[in-house]
Structures are given as structure tokens and as C-alpha cells.
Coordinates of C-alpha atoms and ligand atoms in Angstrom, one line a residue:
M226 CA -26.4 -2.4 0.6
P227 CA -27.0 -3.1 4.3
L228 CA -26.6 0.0 6.5
N229 CA -24.1 -1.8 8.7
M230 CA -21.5 -1.7 5.9
F231 CA -21.0 2.0 6.8
W232 CA -19.0 3.2 9.7
D233 CA -19.8 6.9 9.0
Q234 CA -22.4 6.9 6.3
K235 CA -22.9 10.6 6.2
I236 CA -19.2 11.4 5.5
E237 CA -18.7 8.4 3.3
T238 CA -21.5 9.3 0.9
L239 CA -21.2 13.1 1.2
D240 CA -22.0 14.7 -2.2
R241 CA -18.9 15.9 -4.2
A242 CA -19.7 19.6 -3.9
A243 CA -20.0 19.4 -0.1
L244 CA -16.9 17.2 0.1
E245 CA -14.9 19.8 -1.9
R246 CA -16.1 22.6 0.3
L247 CA -14.9 20.7 3.3
Q248 CA -11.6 20.0 1.6
L249 CA -11.0 23.6 0.8
Q250 CA -11.8 24.7 4.3
R251 CA -9.4 22.1 5.7
L252 CA -6.7 22.9 3.1
Q253 CA -6.9 26.6 4.1
D254 CA -6.6 25.7 7.7
T255 CA -3.6 23.4 7.1
V256 CA -1.8 26.0 5.0
Q257 CA -2.4 28.7 7.7
R258 CA -1.0 26.4 10.4
V259 CA 2.2 25.3 8.5
A260 CA 2.8 29.0 7.5
A261 CA 2.6 30.0 11.1
R262 CA 4.6 27.2 12.6
V263 CA 6.9 25.2 10.3
P264 CA 10.1 26.9 9.2
F265 CA 10.5 24.6 6.2
Y266 CA 7.2 25.7 4.8
Q267 CA 7.8 29.4 5.7
Q268 CA 10.9 29.3 3.6
K269 CA 9.2 27.5 0.7
F270 CA 6.3 29.9 0.7
A271 CA 8.8 32.8 0.7
E272 CA 10.7 31.3 -2.2
L273 CA 7.5 30.8 -4.2
G274 CA 6.0 34.2 -3.2
V275 CA 2.9 32.5 -2.0
K276 CA 0.8 33.5 1.1
P277 CA -1.8 31.5 2.9
D278 CA -4.6 33.9 1.7
D279 CA -3.7 33.1 -1.9
I280 CA -5.4 29.6 -1.5
R281 CA -9.0 30.5 -2.4
S282 CA -9.9 27.4 -4.4
L283 CA -8.8 23.8 -4.6
A284 CA -7.2 24.6 -8.0
N285 CA -4.8 27.0 -6.1
L286 CA -3.3 23.9 -4.6
R287 CA -0.8 23.9 -7.5
R288 CA 0.7 27.1 -6.2
L289 CA 1.9 25.3 -3.1
P290 CA 5.3 23.6 -2.9
F291 CA 5.9 19.8 -3.2
T292 CA 7.2 18.0 -0.1
T293 CA 9.6 15.1 -0.7
S294 CA 11.0 12.2 1.3
A295 CA 14.4 14.1 1.2
D296 CA 12.8 17.1 2.8
L297 CA 11.6 14.9 5.7
R298 CA 15.1 13.5 6.1
A299 CA 16.7 16.9 5.9
N300 CA 14.4 18.1 8.7
Y301 CA 14.9 15.0 10.9
P302 CA 14.2 14.6 13.8
A303 CA 11.6 17.2 14.6
G304 CA 11.9 20.0 12.0
M305 CA 8.5 19.4 10.4
L306 CA 6.5 19.6 13.6
A307 CA 3.5 22.0 13.6
V308 CA 2.8 21.5 17.3
S309 CA 5.1 21.5 20.3
L310 CA 6.7 18.2 21.2
D311 CA 4.6 18.2 24.4
D312 CA 1.5 17.8 22.2
T313 CA 2.8 14.8 20.4
L314 CA 1.6 11.4 21.5
R315 CA 3.4 8.8 19.3
L316 CA 6.4 8.5 17.0
H317 CA 6.6 6.2 14.0
T318 CA 9.4 6.0 11.5
S319 CA 9.2 5.0 7.8
S320 CA 10.3 1.5 6.8
G321 CA 12.6 0.1 4.3
T322 CA 15.2 2.8 3.8
T323 CA 18.9 3.4 4.4
G324 CA 20.4 6.0 6.6
K325 CA 18.3 8.2 8.9
P326 CA 14.6 7.2 8.9
K327 CA 11.8 9.7 8.4
A328 CA 10.4 10.7 11.8
L329 CA 6.6 10.8 11.8
F330 CA 4.8 12.4 14.8
F331 CA 1.2 11.9 15.8
S332 CA -0.8 14.1 18.1
R333 CA -3.7 12.6 20.1
Q334 CA -6.1 13.7 17.4
D335 CA -3.9 12.1 14.7
V336 CA -3.8 8.8 16.5
D337 CA -7.6 8.9 16.8
N338 CA -8.1 9.9 13.2
A339 CA -5.8 7.1 12.0
A340 CA -7.8 4.6 13.9
E341 CA -11.1 6.2 12.7
L342 CA -10.1 5.8 9.1
C343 CA -9.1 2.2 9.7
A344 CA -12.4 1.5 11.3
R345 CA -14.2 3.0 8.4
S346 CA -12.1 0.9 6.0
F347 CA -12.7 -2.4 7.9
V348 CA -16.4 -1.9 8.2
M349 CA -16.6 -1.1 4.5
T350 CA -15.6 -4.7 3.8
G351 CA -18.2 -6.1 6.2
V352 CA -16.2 -6.3 9.4
T353 CA -18.3 -6.0 12.7
K354 CA -17.5 -6.2 16.4
K355 CA -18.1 -9.9 16.3
D356 CA -14.9 -10.4 14.2
V357 CA -11.6 -11.7 15.5
F358 CA -8.6 -9.9 14.0
Q359 CA -5.2 -11.5 13.9
N360 CA -2.7 -8.8 13.0
M361 CA 0.3 -10.4 11.2
M362 CA 2.0 -7.1 10.4
T363 CA 5.3 -6.1 12.1
Y364 CA 4.7 -4.3 15.4
G365 CA 7.2 -1.6 16.2
M366 CA 8.2 1.7 14.6
F367 CA 6.4 0.8 11.4
T368 CA 2.8 2.1 11.3
G369 CA 1.4 -1.1 9.6
A370 CA 0.5 -3.0 12.7
L371 CA -0.3 -0.4 15.4
V372 CA -2.7 1.7 13.3
T373 CA -4.8 -1.2 12.2
H374 CA -4.7 -2.6 15.7
Y375 CA -6.3 0.5 17.1
G376 CA -8.7 0.7 14.1
A377 CA -10.0 -2.9 14.8
E378 CA -10.3 -2.1 18.5
K379 CA -12.4 0.9 17.6
V380 CA -14.8 -1.3 15.7
G381 CA -14.9 -3.6 18.8
C382 CA -13.2 -6.6 17.3
L383 CA -11.1 -9.0 19.4
V384 CA -7.5 -8.2 18.4
I385 CA -4.7 -10.7 18.4
P386 CA -1.4 -8.8 18.0
A387 CA 0.5 -11.8 16.6
G388 CA 3.0 -10.0 14.3
P389 CA 4.5 -11.7 11.3
G390 CA 6.3 -15.1 11.0
N391 CA 6.2 -18.2 13.2
S392 CA 3.6 -19.8 11.0
E393 CA 3.0 -22.7 13.2
R394 CA 1.9 -20.4 16.0
Q395 CA -0.2 -18.3 13.6
V396 CA -2.1 -21.4 12.6
M397 CA -2.6 -22.4 16.3
L398 CA -3.9 -19.0 17.2
M399 CA -6.2 -19.0 14.1
Q400 CA -7.6 -22.3 15.1
D401 CA -7.9 -21.7 18.9
F402 CA -9.4 -18.3 18.7
R403 CA -11.4 -18.7 15.5
T404 CA -9.7 -15.8 13.7
T405 CA -12.0 -14.3 11.0
F406 CA -9.7 -11.7 9.4
I407 CA -6.0 -11.1 9.1
H408 CA -3.7 -8.3 7.9
L409 CA -0.4 -9.2 6.3
T410 CA 2.0 -8.6 3.4
P411 CA 1.5 -10.3 0.1
S412 CA 4.8 -12.2 0.4
Y413 CA 3.8 -13.5 3.8
G414 CA 0.3 -14.3 2.5
L415 CA 1.8 -16.5 -0.3
Y416 CA 4.2 -18.1 2.2
L417 CA 1.4 -18.9 4.6
A418 CA -0.7 -20.4 1.8
T419 CA 2.2 -22.8 1.0
F420 CA 2.6 -23.5 4.7
L421 CA -1.0 -24.5 5.2
E422 CA -0.8 -26.7 2.1
K423 CA 2.3 -28.4 3.3
H424 CA 0.8 -29.1 6.8
G425 CA -2.5 -30.4 5.5
V426 CA -4.5 -27.5 6.9
E427 CA -7.6 -26.9 4.6
P428 CA -8.5 -23.3 5.5
R429 CA -12.2 -23.6 4.5
R430 CA -12.6 -26.7 6.7
D431 CA -10.1 -26.1 9.5
L432 CA -10.2 -22.3 10.0
A433 CA -12.8 -19.6 10.5
L434 CA -10.9 -17.2 8.2
R435 CA -13.0 -15.0 5.9
K436 CA -11.0 -12.0 4.9
A437 CA -7.4 -10.9 4.5
F438 CA -6.2 -7.3 4.2
V439 CA -3.1 -7.4 2.2
G440 CA -0.8 -4.4 1.8
A441 CA 2.6 -2.7 2.5
E442 CA 4.0 -4.1 -0.7
A443 CA 2.6 -3.7 -4.3
Y444 CA 1.1 -6.9 -5.7
T445 CA -0.8 -8.2 -8.7
E446 CA -4.3 -9.5 -9.3
E447 CA -2.7 -12.9 -9.8
T448 CA -1.2 -12.7 -6.3
R449 CA -4.5 -11.8 -4.9
R450 CA -6.1 -14.8 -6.5
K451 CA -3.4 -17.1 -5.2
I452 CA -3.8 -15.8 -1.6
E453 CA -7.6 -16.1 -1.9
E454 CA -7.3 -19.7 -3.0
G455 CA -4.5 -20.7 -0.6
L456 CA -6.0 -19.1 2.5
G457 CA -9.7 -19.5 1.6
V458 CA -10.5 -15.8 2.0
D459 CA -11.6 -12.7 0.3
V460 CA -8.5 -10.5 -0.1
Y461 CA -9.0 -6.7 0.1
N462 CA -6.4 -4.4 -1.3
S463 CA -5.4 -1.5 0.7
Y464 CA -3.1 1.5 0.5
G465 CA -1.2 3.1 3.3
L466 CA 1.7 5.5 3.7
S467 CA 3.4 6.2 7.0
E468 CA 3.8 9.9 6.2
M469 CA 0.0 10.1 6.0
N470 CA -1.2 8.0 9.0
G471 CA -0.1 4.6 7.7
P472 CA -2.7 2.0 6.7
G473 CA -6.4 2.8 6.2
I474 CA -6.0 5.8 3.9
A475 CA -7.4 4.0 0.9
F476 CA -9.2 0.6 1.0
E477 CA -11.4 -1.5 -1.2
C478 CA -15.1 -1.8 -0.5
E479 CA -17.0 -5.1 -0.9
Q480 CA -16.8 -4.6 -4.7
K481 CA -13.0 -5.4 -4.5
H482 CA -12.5 -3.0 -7.4
G483 CA -10.3 0.0 -6.7
M484 CA -9.5 1.6 -3.3
H485 CA -11.7 4.4 -2.0
I486 CA -9.3 7.1 -0.7
W487 CA -10.7 9.1 2.2
E488 CA -10.9 12.5 0.6
D489 CA -12.2 14.3 3.7
H490 CA -8.7 13.7 5.1
F491 CA -6.5 13.8 2.0
L492 CA -6.4 15.8 -1.1
I493 CA -5.0 13.8 -4.0
E494 CA -3.2 14.7 -7.3
I495 CA -1.8 12.4 -10.0
I496 CA 1.3 13.9 -11.6
D497 CA 3.9 13.1 -14.2
P498 CA 6.9 12.2 -12.0
Q499 CA 9.3 13.8 -14.5
T500 CA 7.6 17.2 -15.0
G501 CA 5.5 17.6 -11.9
D502 CA 2.5 18.5 -14.0
P503 CA -0.9 16.8 -13.6
V504 CA -1.7 13.9 -15.9
A505 CA -5.0 13.7 -17.9
D506 CA -7.9 12.4 -15.9
G507 CA -7.7 8.6 -15.3
Q508 CA -4.1 8.4 -16.6
P509 CA -1.3 6.7 -14.5
G510 CA 1.2 8.9 -12.7
E511 CA 2.7 9.5 -9.3
L512 CA 0.3 9.9 -6.4
V513 CA 0.7 13.2 -4.5
M514 CA -1.1 13.7 -1.2
T515 CA -1.9 16.7 1.0
S516 CA -3.0 15.9 4.5
L517 CA -6.2 17.8 5.5
C518 CA -6.5 16.8 9.1
R519 CA -3.1 16.0 10.4
E520 CA -2.2 18.1 13.4
A521 CA 1.4 17.2 14.5
M522 CA 3.0 17.0 11.1
P523 CA 0.8 18.2 8.2
L524 CA 2.3 17.7 4.8
L525 CA 1.6 19.6 1.6
R526 CA 1.7 17.9 -1.8
Y527 CA 3.8 15.0 -0.6
R528 CA 5.4 13.0 -3.4
T529 CA 4.5 9.4 -2.6
R530 CA 6.6 7.9 -5.5
D531 CA 3.7 5.4 -5.9
I532 CA 2.4 5.0 -9.4
T533 CA -1.4 4.7 -9.7
S534 CA -4.4 6.3 -11.4
I535 CA -7.8 7.5 -10.4
M536 CA -10.9 5.5 -11.5
L537 CA -13.3 7.8 -13.2
E538 CA -16.6 6.0 -12.8
P539 CA -18.6 6.1 -9.6
C540 CA -18.7 3.0 -7.4
A541 CA -21.7 0.8 -6.9
C542 CA -21.4 1.0 -3.1
D543 CA -22.6 4.7 -3.2
R544 CA -19.5 6.1 -1.6
T545 CA -18.5 9.4 -3.2
H546 CA -14.8 9.2 -2.3
R547 CA -12.9 8.4 -5.5
R548 CA -11.1 5.1 -6.1
L549 CA -7.4 4.6 -6.8
N550 CA -6.3 1.7 -9.0
R551 CA -3.8 -0.8 -7.7
I552 CA -0.4 0.7 -7.2
T553 CA 1.7 -0.6 -10.2
G554 CA 5.1 0.3 -8.8
R555 CA 7.2 3.0 -7.3
S556 CA 9.0 5.6 -9.4
D557 CA 12.0 4.7 -7.1
D558 CA 11.8 1.0 -7.8
M559 CA 12.0 1.6 -11.5
L560 CA 14.9 -0.4 -13.0
I561 CA 16.6 0.9 -16.1
V562 CA 18.0 -2.1 -18.1
R563 CA 19.5 -1.5 -21.5
G564 CA 17.8 1.8 -21.6
V565 CA 14.3 0.5 -20.9
N566 CA 12.3 1.5 -17.8
I567 CA 11.0 -1.6 -16.0
Y568 CA 9.0 -2.0 -12.9
P569 CA 9.5 -5.3 -11.0
Q570 CA 5.7 -5.6 -10.8
Q571 CA 5.5 -6.1 -14.6
I572 CA 7.7 -9.2 -14.2
E573 CA 5.7 -10.5 -11.2
R574 CA 2.5 -10.2 -13.3
V575 CA 3.9 -12.4 -16.0
L576 CA 5.3 -15.0 -13.6
M577 CA 2.1 -15.2 -11.5
A578 CA 0.0 -15.8 -14.6
Q579 CA 2.1 -18.7 -15.7
S580 CA 1.0 -22.2 -14.6
G581 CA 3.9 -24.6 -13.6
V582 CA 5.9 -21.9 -11.8
G583 CA 5.8 -21.2 -8.1
R584 CA 5.4 -18.1 -6.0
N585 CA 9.0 -17.2 -5.3
Y586 CA 11.2 -15.3 -7.7
L587 CA 14.2 -13.1 -7.9
I588 CA 15.4 -10.6 -10.5
A589 CA 19.2 -10.6 -10.8
L590 CA 21.0 -7.8 -12.7
E591 CA 24.5 -8.8 -13.5
G592 CA 27.5 -8.3 -15.8
L593 CA 27.3 -5.2 -18.0
D594 CA 23.5 -5.0 -18.2
E595 CA 22.1 -8.5 -18.1
M596 CA 18.9 -9.5 -16.5
T597 CA 18.1 -13.0 -15.2
V598 CA 14.7 -13.8 -13.8
K599 CA 15.0 -16.7 -11.4
V600 CA 11.8 -18.5 -10.5
E601 CA 10.9 -21.6 -8.6
L602 CA 8.9 -24.4 -10.2
A603 CA 5.5 -25.2 -8.7
E604 CA 5.5 -28.2 -6.3
A605 CA 3.9 -30.3 -9.0
G606 CA 5.5 -28.3 -11.8
F607 CA 8.1 -30.8 -13.1
D608 CA 7.2 -34.1 -14.7
G609 CA 10.8 -35.2 -15.2
Q610 CA 10.9 -34.3 -18.9
V611 CA 13.8 -31.9 -19.7
E612 CA 12.2 -30.7 -22.9
H613 CA 9.1 -29.6 -21.0
L614 CA 11.4 -27.4 -18.8
M615 CA 13.1 -25.9 -21.8
K616 CA 9.8 -25.2 -23.4
L617 CA 8.5 -23.4 -20.3
Q618 CA 11.8 -21.5 -20.0
S619 CA 11.6 -20.1 -23.6
H620 CA 7.8 -19.5 -23.3
L621 CA 8.4 -17.4 -20.1
A622 CA 11.3 -15.4 -21.8
E623 CA 9.0 -14.6 -24.7
K624 CA 6.1 -13.5 -22.4
L625 CA 8.5 -11.3 -20.4
R626 CA 9.8 -9.7 -23.6
A627 CA 6.3 -8.9 -24.6
E628 CA 5.8 -7.2 -21.3
I629 CA 9.1 -5.4 -20.6
L630 CA 10.4 -5.1 -24.1
I631 CA 13.8 -6.8 -23.4
K632 CA 14.3 -10.5 -23.3
P633 CA 15.8 -11.7 -20.0
Q634 CA 17.5 -15.0 -19.2
V635 CA 15.0 -17.2 -17.4
E636 CA 16.3 -19.7 -14.8
L637 CA 13.9 -22.4 -13.4
L638 CA 14.8 -23.6 -9.9
P639 CA 13.5 -26.5 -7.8
P640 CA 10.8 -25.5 -5.3
G641 CA 12.2 -24.0 -2.1
S642 CA 15.6 -23.0 -3.5
L643 CA 15.2 -19.3 -3.2
P644 CA 15.4 -17.5 0.2
V645 CA 11.9 -17.3 1.7
S646 CA 10.7 -14.0 3.1
E647 CA 8.3 -13.6 6.0
G648 CA 8.4 -9.9 5.9
K649 CA 9.1 -7.5 3.0
A650 CA 10.4 -9.5 0.1
K651 CA 13.7 -8.6 -1.6
R652 CA 13.0 -9.2 -5.3
V653 CA 15.9 -7.4 -7.0
V654 CA 19.6 -8.0 -6.7
D655 CA 21.7 -5.5 -8.7
N656 CA 25.3 -6.6 -9.1
R657 CA 25.9 -4.8 -12.4
K658 CA 29.4 -3.5 -13.2
M659 CA 28.6 -0.4 -15.2
Ligands
ZN52 ZN1 -17.2 1.2 -3.4

């Protein structure tokens, strides 16, 4: 592996024992700080009868309280701060929720650390200062765009803060400034691929694009493949969470197989979402994260609601920070239909693997407890023969039953008939009368 694939080789390849010593020291420091300054944690510690000095090993982590999304809302706007407001530098809020948002404060050190981890992540995929970065994430309160923006600047890239949407302008910018890598949501990636196709832009011939960082929504390997083909790029999967810096906390290396999570900054656990107990090594469960370096708003054992698992085998790239598997859903997104637990991702996986159907779909829950999966046909997916359509329809219904254990209605629609999303896609409509 060439040396220039590391941003900070020493820390990225630190041996596990040294990494764990660093984690323990940072955990102890974090616990001391929240116990001294955050009333929410003072109260939790009192309830549990735990004192900062009780944390003598990483295994003692389990004595500490969980923190939930509801706790952050209950302490809105500034109840979780561990520094004075004067020492904060930036405010972000969480995306995609109703009611009051979660307020997330960054100190100067936090802003710098977030950019540092993004720089590490980008360089890990081969990005250098010669690259041109067109950022197609939404700028604003959401962390997705700003944190990667500063990360790419740290590497020394030329950054084009394009934001999402307006595909015609995106293509113009990509052509005129020879953009080499982009950052976008999977739904916009799929949309952009269709847009290029429709407008006769052949990315490998007409663009300088080499990589796409795709995140902010869970997606499947099939979706990755479609974006790679449609945009002529390598797609790198990433994981971010606004409560823990935003993007750049876990990223794929050039192996494109699992996301290294930066364990010098975050302590991770995988738990059973029902019981809160740790799952067996390598088993899927809810990711729980403790921040180790966050200054303004440190969080202990934060329940991410994201379902993933830890890969057990070491990575060929020599990094010692463990890898997370692709996020397969959110414990919140779980649908219960006729008593069965279903993640929308399972349905997406089946649809994306099926030739003849397009990229846009909607899961409609109606009536007493009926599920209809509406999916567009591919542009060249219909040869005019009705019996072929019916065959595809029943084939898909069977495939879905094998995956989710109930058999939904399948509705095939002409291309372009479902609403198109240039941001976060809405995939489930629940109109059940129960
Ligand atoms: Zn690796």
C-alpha cells in the first residue's frame, strides 16, 4: 500500500493494546468532564450510584447510563453542554425528525476534529490535494455538507459547495471544473445516473469523475453497483451521525469492504435493542457510541438506532480500527406488518436485484394491514406483452415473501410515475386504519 493512502498512519495503524489504552484514558477524561459539568449526567450517575472513579477499565463502560435521542430533545436547547456557550463555535441540528430538533454544539476543537476525521477518511480512499470535490449534500443545519467541506479543504482539495439538486448545473460544474469526487445521498446518486443517461452524458467519456461518497441514507450493495455503473465511479460507503460529528466517523478504505470506525475518537458497542445487552461478537444489533474527544457535547453510550455488526477479521489495508458492516436499517424504521418485523431495506434489496424494474419504489401500507410495493419498470423493461408483466409481478411477490415472510401486493408502474426525490427519499407511506 502506498504511504500516501494514510492521512495519519501512526494513529490509523496503532496496535490494539495501545489503542485501547488511549480509549480508556479518553473515556475517563470524558466521564470526569460530564460528571463535573452536565446536570443530565450528574443525575443519571446519582440514580445508578456510579462515580467517575469507578471507570477503571473499558469493560466498566457498561456501568454508565445510555443516552437517547429523547434525552437530547428533553435537554434542548443547551442542557447537554459541557462547556460554556462562549466556548462553542458552531451549532448543527439533526435532520429528518418532527417537533424540536436535537441541538448539537461544536467547540473549536470539535470542528477541527470533525474535519480531521473526514480528511483521514478521504485520504484512505486515495483522495489527494489534486482532487476536485463537488459536494452535493445539503448545506445548512445538517452536518452532512459542512463537515465534509472542511475535511476536503484540510486535505487541500478544491471544494465546490454545489449542494443537492439542479442536475443540469451539477453536470455543467462537473464538466467545467473537472470534478473528481462527489458526496451525495444514494437516492440522488440514482437520480443523477438516470439524468446523465437521459441527456446522453457518458460519465467515463465526458466527466473526470472517479469516486463518489454515498451516505446519509442506508442503501444496498445493488444500489452501490447501480450508482457505480451509472456515474462511472467507485462508490465508497460511509457512516455518519450528527450527534457524533456528522460524516467521517466510519468510512470504507480502498478495499470497499466494511467501514473503519475511528476508534481513537469513538468507543463502540453493539447491543440487542430490546434488552440493552451486548450481542455476541460479529452479530447484528444496535450501534451504541461513546464520544471520546468531543468537548462541547460529549455523549455517553448514545443509542444510534442503527442496525449493524462488527467485522471480526482484520483488514488488508493494515488499519487497526475495526470495520462496521453496512447499516441494514434503523430500529425506528422497522415496520410491523401482520405481526412481522420488516426493514424497508430488505424490500429495496429484492427490488434492486431484479432486472426489468427501475430504481424508484414506494411501500404503501393501507387498509387493515395490507402492504403494496409500488415499483417503476426500467426504461426498457416493458416489451408490450401483458403476460410478461404479470409474470414479473408474481415473481417479485414471491421473492419478497422469501425475504420478509409475508406476501405483499406488487404494483408495476410506468417509468417516471412515482415522485422523484433529490434529497432524502420517502419510501414508506402508512395509511393503515388499525
Ligand atoms: Zn481497510
